[in-house]
Amino acid sequence: QLQASGGGLVQAGGSLRLSCAASGRTVSLYAWAWFRQAPGKEREFVSGISRSNSGTDYGDSVKGRFTISRDNAKNTVYLQMNSLKPEDTAVYYCAANTYYSGRPPTNYAYWGQGTLVTVSS
């Protein structure tokens, strides 16, 4: 089970850190990704990290502002979001797969329930 948390209301320019706690799964054995979905829009790839931490990937709209990381000791994956913009407003989901699966959300087998991020202007 994946539990995403850390969402909330923040002003533009602010920061939030999302967490994805994995119970029943060992974070180090999976590749991870964050997606987001705004009302009326398709689910969008935000960031991904390979199983071995050898590679990360970021969507063009968040590159340079967001950072994905994992803490194997805490069995948790994080998304640090800085310089937030109103267009970052969405429900954010963490996802996992046994191997790095790139950007298509359909490639990920395991999903958290989502956490809402609202950025006010």
mmCIF file of N, CA and C in Angstrom:
data_model
loop_
_atom_site.group_PDB
_atom_site.id
_atom_site.type_symbol
_atom_site.label_atom_id
_atom_site.label_comp_id
_atom_site.label_asym_id
_atom_site.label_seq_id
_atom_site.Cartn_x
_atom_site.Cartn_y
_atom_site.Cartn_z
ATOM 1 N N GLN A 1 0.842 -1.185 0.000
ATOM 2 C CA GLN A 1 0.000 0.000 0.000
ATOM 3 C C GLN A 1 0.881 1.241 0.000
ATOM 4 N N LEU A 2 0.513 2.202 -0.837
ATOM 5 C CA LEU A 2 1.259 3.443 -0.929
ATOM 6 C C LEU A 2 0.416 4.577 -0.360
ATOM 7 N N GLN A 3 0.985 5.362 0.517
ATOM 8 C CA GLN A 3 0.271 6.453 1.178
ATOM 9 C C GLN A 3 0.968 7.760 0.875
ATOM 10 N N ALA A 4 0.334 8.576 0.038
ATOM 11 C CA ALA A 4 0.889 9.884 -0.288
ATOM 12 C C ALA A 4 0.376 10.925 0.695
ATOM 13 N N SER A 5 1.235 11.847 1.074
ATOM 14 C CA SER A 5 0.854 12.902 2.012
ATOM 15 C C SER A 5 1.718 14.130 1.752
ATOM 16 N N GLY A 6 1.375 15.209 2.430
ATOM 17 C CA GLY A 6 2.166 16.424 2.334
ATOM 18 C C GLY A 6 1.554 17.519 1.500
ATOM 19 N N GLY A 7 0.439 17.246 0.871
ATOM 20 C CA GLY A 7 -0.223 18.272 0.085
ATOM 21 C C GLY A 7 -0.846 19.336 0.965
ATOM 22 N N GLY A 8 -1.281 20.404 0.342
ATOM 23 C CA GLY A 8 -1.912 21.487 1.080
ATOM 24 C C GLY A 8 -2.018 22.724 0.227
ATOM 25 N N LEU A 9 -2.342 23.819 0.895
ATOM 26 C CA LEU A 9 -2.485 25.114 0.232
ATOM 27 C C LEU A 9 -1.221 25.939 0.462
ATOM 28 N N VAL A 10 -0.665 26.463 -0.604
ATOM 29 C CA VAL A 10 0.558 27.260 -0.506
ATOM 30 C C VAL A 10 0.471 28.414 -1.497
ATOM 31 N N GLN A 11 1.120 29.502 -1.176
ATOM 32 C CA GLN A 11 1.142 30.631 -2.099
ATOM 33 C C GLN A 11 2.164 30.402 -3.200
ATOM 34 N N ALA A 12 1.939 31.044 -4.318
ATOM 35 C CA ALA A 12 2.898 30.960 -5.417
ATOM 36 C C ALA A 12 4.282 31.373 -4.937
ATOM 37 N N GLY A 13 5.283 30.614 -5.357
ATOM 38 C CA GLY A 13 6.644 30.849 -4.923
ATOM 39 C C GLY A 13 7.052 30.029 -3.715
ATOM 40 N N GLY A 14 6.083 29.419 -3.070
ATOM 41 C CA GLY A 14 6.355 28.626 -1.886
ATOM 42 C C GLY A 14 6.818 27.220 -2.215
ATOM 43 N N SER A 15 6.971 26.424 -1.151
ATOM 44 C CA SER A 15 7.481 25.058 -1.292
ATOM 45 C C SER A 15 6.622 24.079 -0.508
ATOM 46 N N LEU A 16 6.619 22.856 -0.969
ATOM 47 C CA LEU A 16 5.999 21.742 -0.266
ATOM 48 C C LEU A 16 6.848 20.507 -0.505
ATOM 49 N N ARG A 17 6.804 19.584 0.431
ATOM 50 C CA ARG A 17 7.447 18.294 0.226
ATOM 51 C C ARG A 17 6.396 17.204 0.356
ATOM 52 N N LEU A 18 6.213 16.465 -0.691
ATOM 53 C CA LEU A 18 5.302 15.333 -0.671
ATOM 54 C C LEU A 18 6.059 14.080 -0.263
ATOM 55 N N SER A 19 5.358 13.206 0.448
ATOM 56 C CA SER A 19 5.927 11.936 0.863
ATOM 57 C C SER A 19 5.056 10.806 0.361
ATOM 58 N N CYS A 20 5.687 9.694 0.071
ATOM 59 C CA CYS A 20 4.971 8.485 -0.314
ATOM 60 C C CYS A 20 5.535 7.352 0.533
ATOM 61 N N ALA A 21 4.766 6.959 1.527
ATOM 62 C CA ALA A 21 5.196 5.890 2.418
ATOM 63 C C ALA A 21 4.696 4.558 1.869
ATOM 64 N N ALA A 22 5.601 3.598 1.826
ATOM 65 C CA ALA A 22 5.261 2.290 1.272
ATOM 66 C C ALA A 22 5.179 1.271 2.390
ATOM 67 N N SER A 23 4.021 0.698 2.565
ATOM 68 C CA SER A 23 3.872 -0.380 3.531
ATOM 69 C C SER A 23 3.663 -1.677 2.765
ATOM 70 N N GLY A 24 4.383 -2.687 3.194
ATOM 71 C CA GLY A 24 4.273 -3.958 2.502
ATOM 72 C C GLY A 24 5.138 -4.061 1.261
ATOM 73 N N ARG A 25 5.843 -2.973 0.950
ATOM 74 C CA ARG A 25 6.773 -2.981 -0.180
ATOM 75 C C ARG A 25 8.062 -2.303 0.257
ATOM 76 N N THR A 26 9.160 -2.799 -0.232
ATOM 77 C CA THR A 26 10.460 -2.236 0.088
ATOM 78 C C THR A 26 10.828 -1.226 -0.994
ATOM 79 N N VAL A 27 10.962 0.028 -0.566
ATOM 80 C CA VAL A 27 11.181 1.116 -1.518
ATOM 81 C C VAL A 27 12.371 0.853 -2.422
ATOM 82 N N SER A 28 13.419 0.264 -1.881
ATOM 83 C CA SER A 28 14.651 0.078 -2.650
ATOM 84 C C SER A 28 14.499 -0.930 -3.793
ATOM 85 N N LEU A 29 13.436 -1.700 -3.782
ATOM 86 C CA LEU A 29 13.251 -2.733 -4.798
ATOM 87 C C LEU A 29 12.403 -2.260 -5.982
ATOM 88 N N TYR A 30 11.987 -1.006 -5.946
ATOM 89 C CA TYR A 30 11.084 -0.505 -6.974
ATOM 90 C C TYR A 30 11.617 0.789 -7.589
ATOM 91 N N ALA A 31 11.203 1.016 -8.817
ATOM 92 C CA ALA A 31 11.337 2.331 -9.427
ATOM 93 C C ALA A 31 10.073 3.116 -9.079
ATOM 94 N N TRP A 32 10.218 4.427 -8.945
ATOM 95 C CA TRP A 32 9.138 5.259 -8.453
ATOM 96 C C TRP A 32 8.896 6.457 -9.365
ATOM 97 N N ALA A 33 7.675 6.936 -9.289
ATOM 98 C CA ALA A 33 7.338 8.124 -10.065
ATOM 99 C C ALA A 33 6.255 8.903 -9.356
ATOM 100 N N TRP A 34 6.204 10.175 -9.668
ATOM 101 C CA TRP A 34 5.108 11.041 -9.247
ATOM 102 C C TRP A 34 4.373 11.512 -10.495
ATOM 103 N N PHE A 35 3.049 11.498 -10.379
ATOM 104 C CA PHE A 35 2.183 12.020 -11.422
ATOM 105 C C PHE A 35 1.256 13.052 -10.794
ATOM 106 N N ARG A 36 0.618 13.827 -11.625
ATOM 107 C CA ARG A 36 -0.384 14.758 -11.123
ATOM 108 C C ARG A 36 -1.529 14.850 -12.117
ATOM 109 N N GLN A 37 -2.681 15.207 -11.572
ATOM 110 C CA GLN A 37 -3.853 15.345 -12.415
ATOM 111 C C GLN A 37 -4.663 16.543 -11.945
ATOM 112 N N ALA A 38 -4.790 17.513 -12.819
ATOM 113 C CA ALA A 38 -5.614 18.682 -12.555
ATOM 114 C C ALA A 38 -7.022 18.420 -13.069
ATOM 115 N N PRO A 39 -8.020 19.130 -12.533
ATOM 116 C CA PRO A 39 -9.403 18.914 -12.973
ATOM 117 C C PRO A 39 -9.548 19.083 -14.480
ATOM 118 N N GLY A 40 -10.170 18.095 -15.102
ATOM 119 C CA GLY A 40 -10.412 18.159 -16.533
ATOM 120 C C GLY A 40 -9.231 17.854 -17.410
ATOM 121 N N LYS A 41 -8.115 17.459 -16.796
ATOM 122 C CA LYS A 41 -6.904 17.177 -17.573
ATOM 123 C C LYS A 41 -6.470 15.733 -17.377
ATOM 124 N N GLU A 42 -5.631 15.277 -18.279
ATOM 125 C CA GLU A 42 -5.100 13.925 -18.166
ATOM 126 C C GLU A 42 -4.015 13.859 -17.089
ATOM 127 N N ARG A 43 -3.791 12.644 -16.608
ATOM 128 C CA ARG A 43 -2.725 12.453 -15.628
ATOM 129 C C ARG A 43 -1.382 12.722 -16.302
ATOM 130 N N GLU A 44 -0.557 13.495 -15.622
ATOM 131 C CA GLU A 44 0.693 13.993 -16.202
ATOM 132 C C GLU A 44 1.886 13.483 -15.412
ATOM 133 N N PHE A 45 2.908 13.040 -16.115
ATOM 134 C CA PHE A 45 4.149 12.625 -15.471
ATOM 135 C C PHE A 45 4.843 13.843 -14.884
ATOM 136 N N VAL A 46 5.297 13.720 -13.641
ATOM 137 C CA VAL A 46 6.016 14.794 -12.972
ATOM 138 C C VAL A 46 7.495 14.448 -12.829
ATOM 139 N N SER A 47 7.763 13.277 -12.256
ATOM 140 C CA SER A 47 9.146 12.904 -12.005
ATOM 141 C C SER A 47 9.246 11.410 -11.771
ATOM 142 N N GLY A 48 10.425 10.841 -12.055
ATOM 143 C CA GLY A 48 10.649 9.433 -11.812
ATOM 144 C C GLY A 48 12.071 9.180 -11.363
ATOM 145 N N ILE A 49 12.256 8.083 -10.662
ATOM 146 C CA ILE A 49 13.582 7.698 -10.196
ATOM 147 C C ILE A 49 13.730 6.196 -10.372
ATOM 148 N N SER A 50 14.892 5.791 -10.864
ATOM 149 C CA SER A 50 15.115 4.377 -11.122
ATOM 150 C C SER A 50 15.329 3.603 -9.833
ATOM 151 N N ARG A 51 15.273 2.304 -9.939
ATOM 152 C CA ARG A 51 15.386 1.457 -8.761
ATOM 153 C C ARG A 51 16.739 1.606 -8.086
ATOM 154 N N SER A 52 17.757 1.767 -8.875
ATOM 155 C CA SER A 52 19.110 1.861 -8.345
ATOM 156 C C SER A 52 19.534 3.290 -8.050
ATOM 157 N N ASN A 53 18.615 4.242 -8.181
ATOM 158 C CA ASN A 53 18.950 5.668 -8.018
ATOM 159 C C ASN A 53 19.934 6.170 -9.062
ATOM 160 N N SER A 54 20.119 5.405 -10.125
ATOM 161 C CA SER A 54 21.088 5.806 -11.133
ATOM 162 C C SER A 54 20.550 6.863 -12.082
ATOM 163 N N GLY A 55 19.260 7.059 -12.069
ATOM 164 C CA GLY A 55 18.715 8.045 -12.983
ATOM 165 C C GLY A 55 17.425 8.639 -12.491
ATOM 166 N N THR A 56 17.238 9.926 -12.800
ATOM 167 C CA THR A 56 15.989 10.605 -12.499
ATOM 168 C C THR A 56 15.491 11.277 -13.769
ATOM 169 N N ASP A 57 14.219 11.556 -13.791
ATOM 170 C CA ASP A 57 13.597 12.188 -14.944
ATOM 171 C C ASP A 57 12.559 13.173 -14.438
ATOM 172 N N TYR A 58 12.420 14.282 -15.155
ATOM 173 C CA TYR A 58 11.468 15.306 -14.750
ATOM 174 C C TYR A 58 10.687 15.789 -15.966
ATOM 175 N N GLY A 59 9.421 16.053 -15.735
ATOM 176 C CA GLY A 59 8.633 16.678 -16.770
ATOM 177 C C GLY A 59 9.156 18.081 -17.061
ATOM 178 N N ASP A 60 8.982 18.541 -18.261
ATOM 179 C CA ASP A 60 9.530 19.834 -18.659
ATOM 180 C C ASP A 60 8.997 20.973 -17.796
ATOM 181 N N SER A 61 7.754 20.862 -17.364
ATOM 182 C CA SER A 61 7.149 21.958 -16.610
ATOM 183 C C SER A 61 7.668 22.067 -15.186
ATOM 184 N N VAL A 62 8.339 21.053 -14.680
ATOM 185 C CA VAL A 62 8.813 21.094 -13.292
ATOM 186 C C VAL A 62 10.335 21.021 -13.185
ATOM 187 N N LYS A 63 10.997 20.828 -14.305
ATOM 188 C CA LYS A 63 12.446 20.671 -14.290
ATOM 189 C C LYS A 63 13.094 21.911 -13.681
ATOM 190 N N GLY A 64 14.015 21.671 -12.743
ATOM 191 C CA GLY A 64 14.698 22.767 -12.073
ATOM 192 C C GLY A 64 13.987 23.267 -10.830
ATOM 193 N N ARG A 65 12.746 22.827 -10.621
ATOM 194 C CA ARG A 65 11.986 23.276 -9.444
ATOM 195 C C ARG A 65 11.661 22.118 -8.494
ATOM 196 N N PHE A 66 11.474 20.931 -9.049
ATOM 197 C CA PHE A 66 11.098 19.768 -8.242
ATOM 198 C C PHE A 66 12.276 18.798 -8.177
ATOM 199 N N THR A 67 12.342 18.061 -7.060
ATOM 200 C CA THR A 67 13.387 17.050 -6.887
ATOM 201 C C THR A 67 12.780 15.796 -6.284
ATOM 202 N N ILE A 68 13.021 14.677 -6.923
ATOM 203 C CA ILE A 68 12.557 13.389 -6.399
ATOM 204 C C ILE A 68 13.712 12.719 -5.662
ATOM 205 N N SER A 69 13.377 12.037 -4.578
ATOM 206 C CA SER A 69 14.404 11.325 -3.818
ATOM 207 C C SER A 69 13.741 10.196 -3.053
ATOM 208 N N ARG A 70 14.571 9.341 -2.496
ATOM 209 C CA ARG A 70 14.040 8.260 -1.675
ATOM 210 C C ARG A 70 14.903 8.107 -0.430
ATOM 211 N N ASP A 71 14.288 7.626 0.636
ATOM 212 C CA ASP A 71 14.997 7.288 1.858
ATOM 213 C C ASP A 71 14.685 5.829 2.143
ATOM 214 N N ASN A 72 15.613 4.967 1.806
ATOM 215 C CA ASN A 72 15.352 3.533 1.958
ATOM 216 C C ASN A 72 15.175 3.150 3.429
ATOM 217 N N ALA A 73 15.871 3.828 4.311
ATOM 218 C CA ALA A 73 15.754 3.516 5.734
ATOM 219 C C ALA A 73 14.348 3.817 6.249
ATOM 220 N N LYS A 74 13.730 4.866 5.703
ATOM 221 C CA LYS A 74 12.373 5.235 6.106
ATOM 222 C C LYS A 74 11.310 4.631 5.184
ATOM 223 N N ASN A 75 11.792 3.922 4.159
ATOM 224 C CA ASN A 75 10.864 3.302 3.200
ATOM 225 C C ASN A 75 9.891 4.325 2.612
ATOM 226 N N THR A 76 10.444 5.467 2.229
ATOM 227 C CA THR A 76 9.622 6.593 1.776
ATOM 228 C C THR A 76 10.276 7.248 0.569
ATOM 229 N N VAL A 77 9.423 7.697 -0.346
ATOM 230 C CA VAL A 77 9.856 8.458 -1.512
ATOM 231 C C VAL A 77 9.330 9.878 -1.359
ATOM 232 N N TYR A 78 10.119 10.847 -1.784
ATOM 233 C CA TYR A 78 9.754 12.248 -1.601
ATOM 234 C C TYR A 78 9.707 12.990 -2.934
ATOM 235 N N LEU A 79 8.940 14.063 -2.931
ATOM 236 C CA LEU A 79 8.971 15.023 -4.032
ATOM 237 C C LEU A 79 9.059 16.406 -3.406
ATOM 238 N N GLN A 80 10.223 17.006 -3.497
ATOM 239 C CA GLN A 80 10.411 18.369 -3.021
ATOM 240 C C GLN A 80 10.012 19.325 -4.128
ATOM 241 N N MET A 81 9.078 20.202 -3.818
ATOM 242 C CA MET A 81 8.545 21.124 -4.819
ATOM 243 C C MET A 81 8.836 22.550 -4.385
ATOM 244 N N ASN A 82 9.631 23.239 -5.158
ATOM 245 C CA ASN A 82 9.997 24.626 -4.880
ATOM 246 C C ASN A 82 9.455 25.548 -5.967
ATOM 247 N N SER A 83 9.429 26.816 -5.665
ATOM 248 C CA SER A 83 8.973 27.825 -6.636
ATOM 249 C C SER A 83 7.644 27.436 -7.263
ATOM 250 N N LEU A 84 6.715 27.062 -6.418
ATOM 251 C CA LEU A 84 5.431 26.569 -6.907
ATOM 252 C C LEU A 84 4.660 27.653 -7.639
ATOM 253 N N LYS A 85 3.934 27.210 -8.654
ATOM 254 C CA LYS A 85 3.131 28.091 -9.494
ATOM 255 C C LYS A 85 1.667 27.657 -9.429
ATOM 256 N N PRO A 86 0.740 28.559 -9.701
ATOM 257 C CA PRO A 86 -0.674 28.156 -9.698
ATOM 258 C C PRO A 86 -0.959 26.976 -10.632
ATOM 259 N N GLU A 87 -0.226 26.885 -11.724
ATOM 260 C CA GLU A 87 -0.451 25.768 -12.655
ATOM 261 C C GLU A 87 0.046 24.430 -12.123
ATOM 262 N N ASP A 88 0.697 24.435 -10.966
ATOM 263 C CA ASP A 88 1.087 23.181 -10.323
ATOM 264 C C ASP A 88 -0.064 22.595 -9.499
ATOM 265 N N THR A 89 -1.155 23.312 -9.389
ATOM 266 C CA THR A 89 -2.314 22.838 -8.637
ATOM 267 C C THR A 89 -2.871 21.568 -9.257
ATOM 268 N N ALA A 90 -2.954 20.508 -8.451
ATOM 269 C CA ALA A 90 -3.405 19.205 -8.937
ATOM 270 C C ALA A 90 -3.429 18.225 -7.776
ATOM 271 N N VAL A 91 -3.995 17.070 -8.028
ATOM 272 C CA VAL A 91 -3.829 15.933 -7.123
ATOM 273 C C VAL A 91 -2.571 15.195 -7.559
ATOM 274 N N TYR A 92 -1.680 14.975 -6.624
ATOM 275 C CA TYR A 92 -0.414 14.321 -6.899
ATOM 276 C C TYR A 92 -0.461 12.877 -6.433
ATOM 277 N N TYR A 93 0.003 11.984 -7.289
ATOM 278 C CA TYR A 93 0.002 10.561 -7.012
ATOM 279 C C TYR A 93 1.421 10.006 -7.076
ATOM 280 N N CYS A 94 1.742 9.094 -6.166
ATOM 281 C CA CYS A 94 2.978 8.345 -6.303
ATOM 282 C C CYS A 94 2.645 6.992 -6.920
ATOM 283 N N ALA A 95 3.600 6.463 -7.636
ATOM 284 C CA ALA A 95 3.412 5.201 -8.329
ATOM 285 C C ALA A 95 4.717 4.421 -8.323
ATOM 286 N N ALA A 96 4.607 3.105 -8.437
ATOM 287 C CA ALA A 96 5.787 2.258 -8.385
ATOM 288 C C ALA A 96 5.670 1.116 -9.387
ATOM 289 N N ASN A 97 6.821 0.625 -9.773
ATOM 290 C CA ASN A 97 6.886 -0.558 -10.601
ATOM 291 C C ASN A 97 8.202 -1.261 -10.308
ATOM 292 N N THR A 98 8.287 -2.498 -10.677
ATOM 293 C CA THR A 98 9.486 -3.269 -10.345
ATOM 294 C C THR A 98 10.689 -2.876 -11.202
ATOM 295 N N TYR A 99 10.457 -2.127 -12.269
ATOM 296 C CA TYR A 99 11.559 -1.637 -13.082
ATOM 297 C C TYR A 99 11.180 -0.253 -13.576
ATOM 298 N N TYR A 100 12.178 0.539 -13.963
ATOM 299 C CA TYR A 100 11.873 1.898 -14.378
ATOM 300 C C TYR A 100 11.008 1.870 -15.630
ATOM 301 N N SER A 101 9.917 2.633 -15.579
ATOM 302 C CA SER A 101 8.895 2.487 -16.601
ATOM 303 C C SER A 101 8.647 3.750 -17.402
ATOM 304 N N GLY A 102 9.464 4.751 -17.199
ATOM 305 C CA GLY A 102 9.328 5.955 -18.002
ATOM 306 C C GLY A 102 8.118 6.785 -17.622
ATOM 307 N N ARG A 103 7.531 7.449 -18.612
ATOM 308 C CA ARG A 103 6.511 8.440 -18.331
ATOM 309 C C ARG A 103 5.056 7.986 -18.450
ATOM 310 N N PRO A 104 4.729 6.977 -19.239
ATOM 311 C CA PRO A 104 3.311 6.616 -19.354
ATOM 312 C C PRO A 104 2.747 6.084 -18.033
ATOM 313 N N PRO A 105 1.678 6.666 -17.529
ATOM 314 C CA PRO A 105 1.110 6.181 -16.262
ATOM 315 C C PRO A 105 0.636 4.739 -16.346
ATOM 316 N N THR A 106 0.274 4.275 -17.527
ATOM 317 C CA THR A 106 -0.206 2.901 -17.656
ATOM 318 C C THR A 106 0.896 1.876 -17.415
ATOM 319 N N ASN A 107 2.142 2.325 -17.371
ATOM 320 C CA ASN A 107 3.267 1.410 -17.133
ATOM 321 C C ASN A 107 3.478 1.095 -15.660
ATOM 322 N N TYR A 108 2.765 1.774 -14.784
ATOM 323 C CA TYR A 108 2.988 1.606 -13.351
ATOM 324 C C TYR A 108 1.908 0.742 -12.736
ATOM 325 N N ALA A 109 2.343 -0.243 -11.957
ATOM 326 C CA ALA A 109 1.403 -1.230 -11.414
ATOM 327 C C ALA A 109 0.791 -0.816 -10.083
ATOM 328 N N TYR A 110 1.517 0.003 -9.333
ATOM 329 C CA TYR A 110 1.089 0.311 -7.960
ATOM 330 C C TYR A 110 0.931 1.812 -7.794
ATOM 331 N N TRP A 111 -0.184 2.200 -7.142
ATOM 332 C CA TRP A 111 -0.522 3.613 -7.021
ATOM 333 C C TRP A 111 -0.950 3.971 -5.611
ATOM 334 N N GLY A 112 -0.574 5.174 -5.188
ATOM 335 C CA GLY A 112 -1.107 5.730 -3.953
ATOM 336 C C GLY A 112 -2.421 6.423 -4.229
ATOM 337 N N GLN A 113 -3.038 6.938 -3.166
ATOM 338 C CA GLN A 113 -4.389 7.487 -3.276
ATOM 339 C C GLN A 113 -4.416 8.946 -3.691
ATOM 340 N N GLY A 114 -3.299 9.636 -3.690
ATOM 341 C CA GLY A 114 -3.254 11.021 -4.118
ATOM 342 C C GLY A 114 -3.326 11.999 -2.968
ATOM 343 N N THR A 115 -2.652 13.117 -3.156
ATOM 344 C CA THR A 115 -2.697 14.213 -2.184
ATOM 345 C C THR A 115 -2.846 15.515 -2.960
ATOM 346 N N LEU A 116 -3.728 16.391 -2.482
ATOM 347 C CA LEU A 116 -4.077 17.601 -3.212
ATOM 348 C C LEU A 116 -3.097 18.728 -2.899
ATOM 349 N N VAL A 117 -2.575 19.330 -3.947
ATOM 350 C CA VAL A 117 -1.730 20.508 -3.834
ATOM 351 C C VAL A 117 -2.460 21.677 -4.496
ATOM 352 N N THR A 118 -2.640 22.745 -3.754
ATOM 353 C CA THR A 118 -3.293 23.941 -4.279
ATOM 354 C C THR A 118 -2.346 25.123 -4.124
ATOM 355 N N VAL A 119 -2.041 25.772 -5.231
ATOM 356 C CA VAL A 119 -1.132 26.908 -5.215
ATOM 357 C C VAL A 119 -1.934 28.151 -5.568
ATOM 358 N N SER A 120 -1.972 29.082 -4.647
ATOM 359 C CA SER A 120 -2.729 30.316 -4.880
ATOM 360 C C SER A 120 -1.831 31.396 -5.462
ATOM 361 N N SER A 121 -2.417 32.253 -6.272
ATOM 362 C CA SER A 121 -1.633 33.322 -6.917
ATOM 363 C C SER A 121 -1.581 34.578 -6.070
#
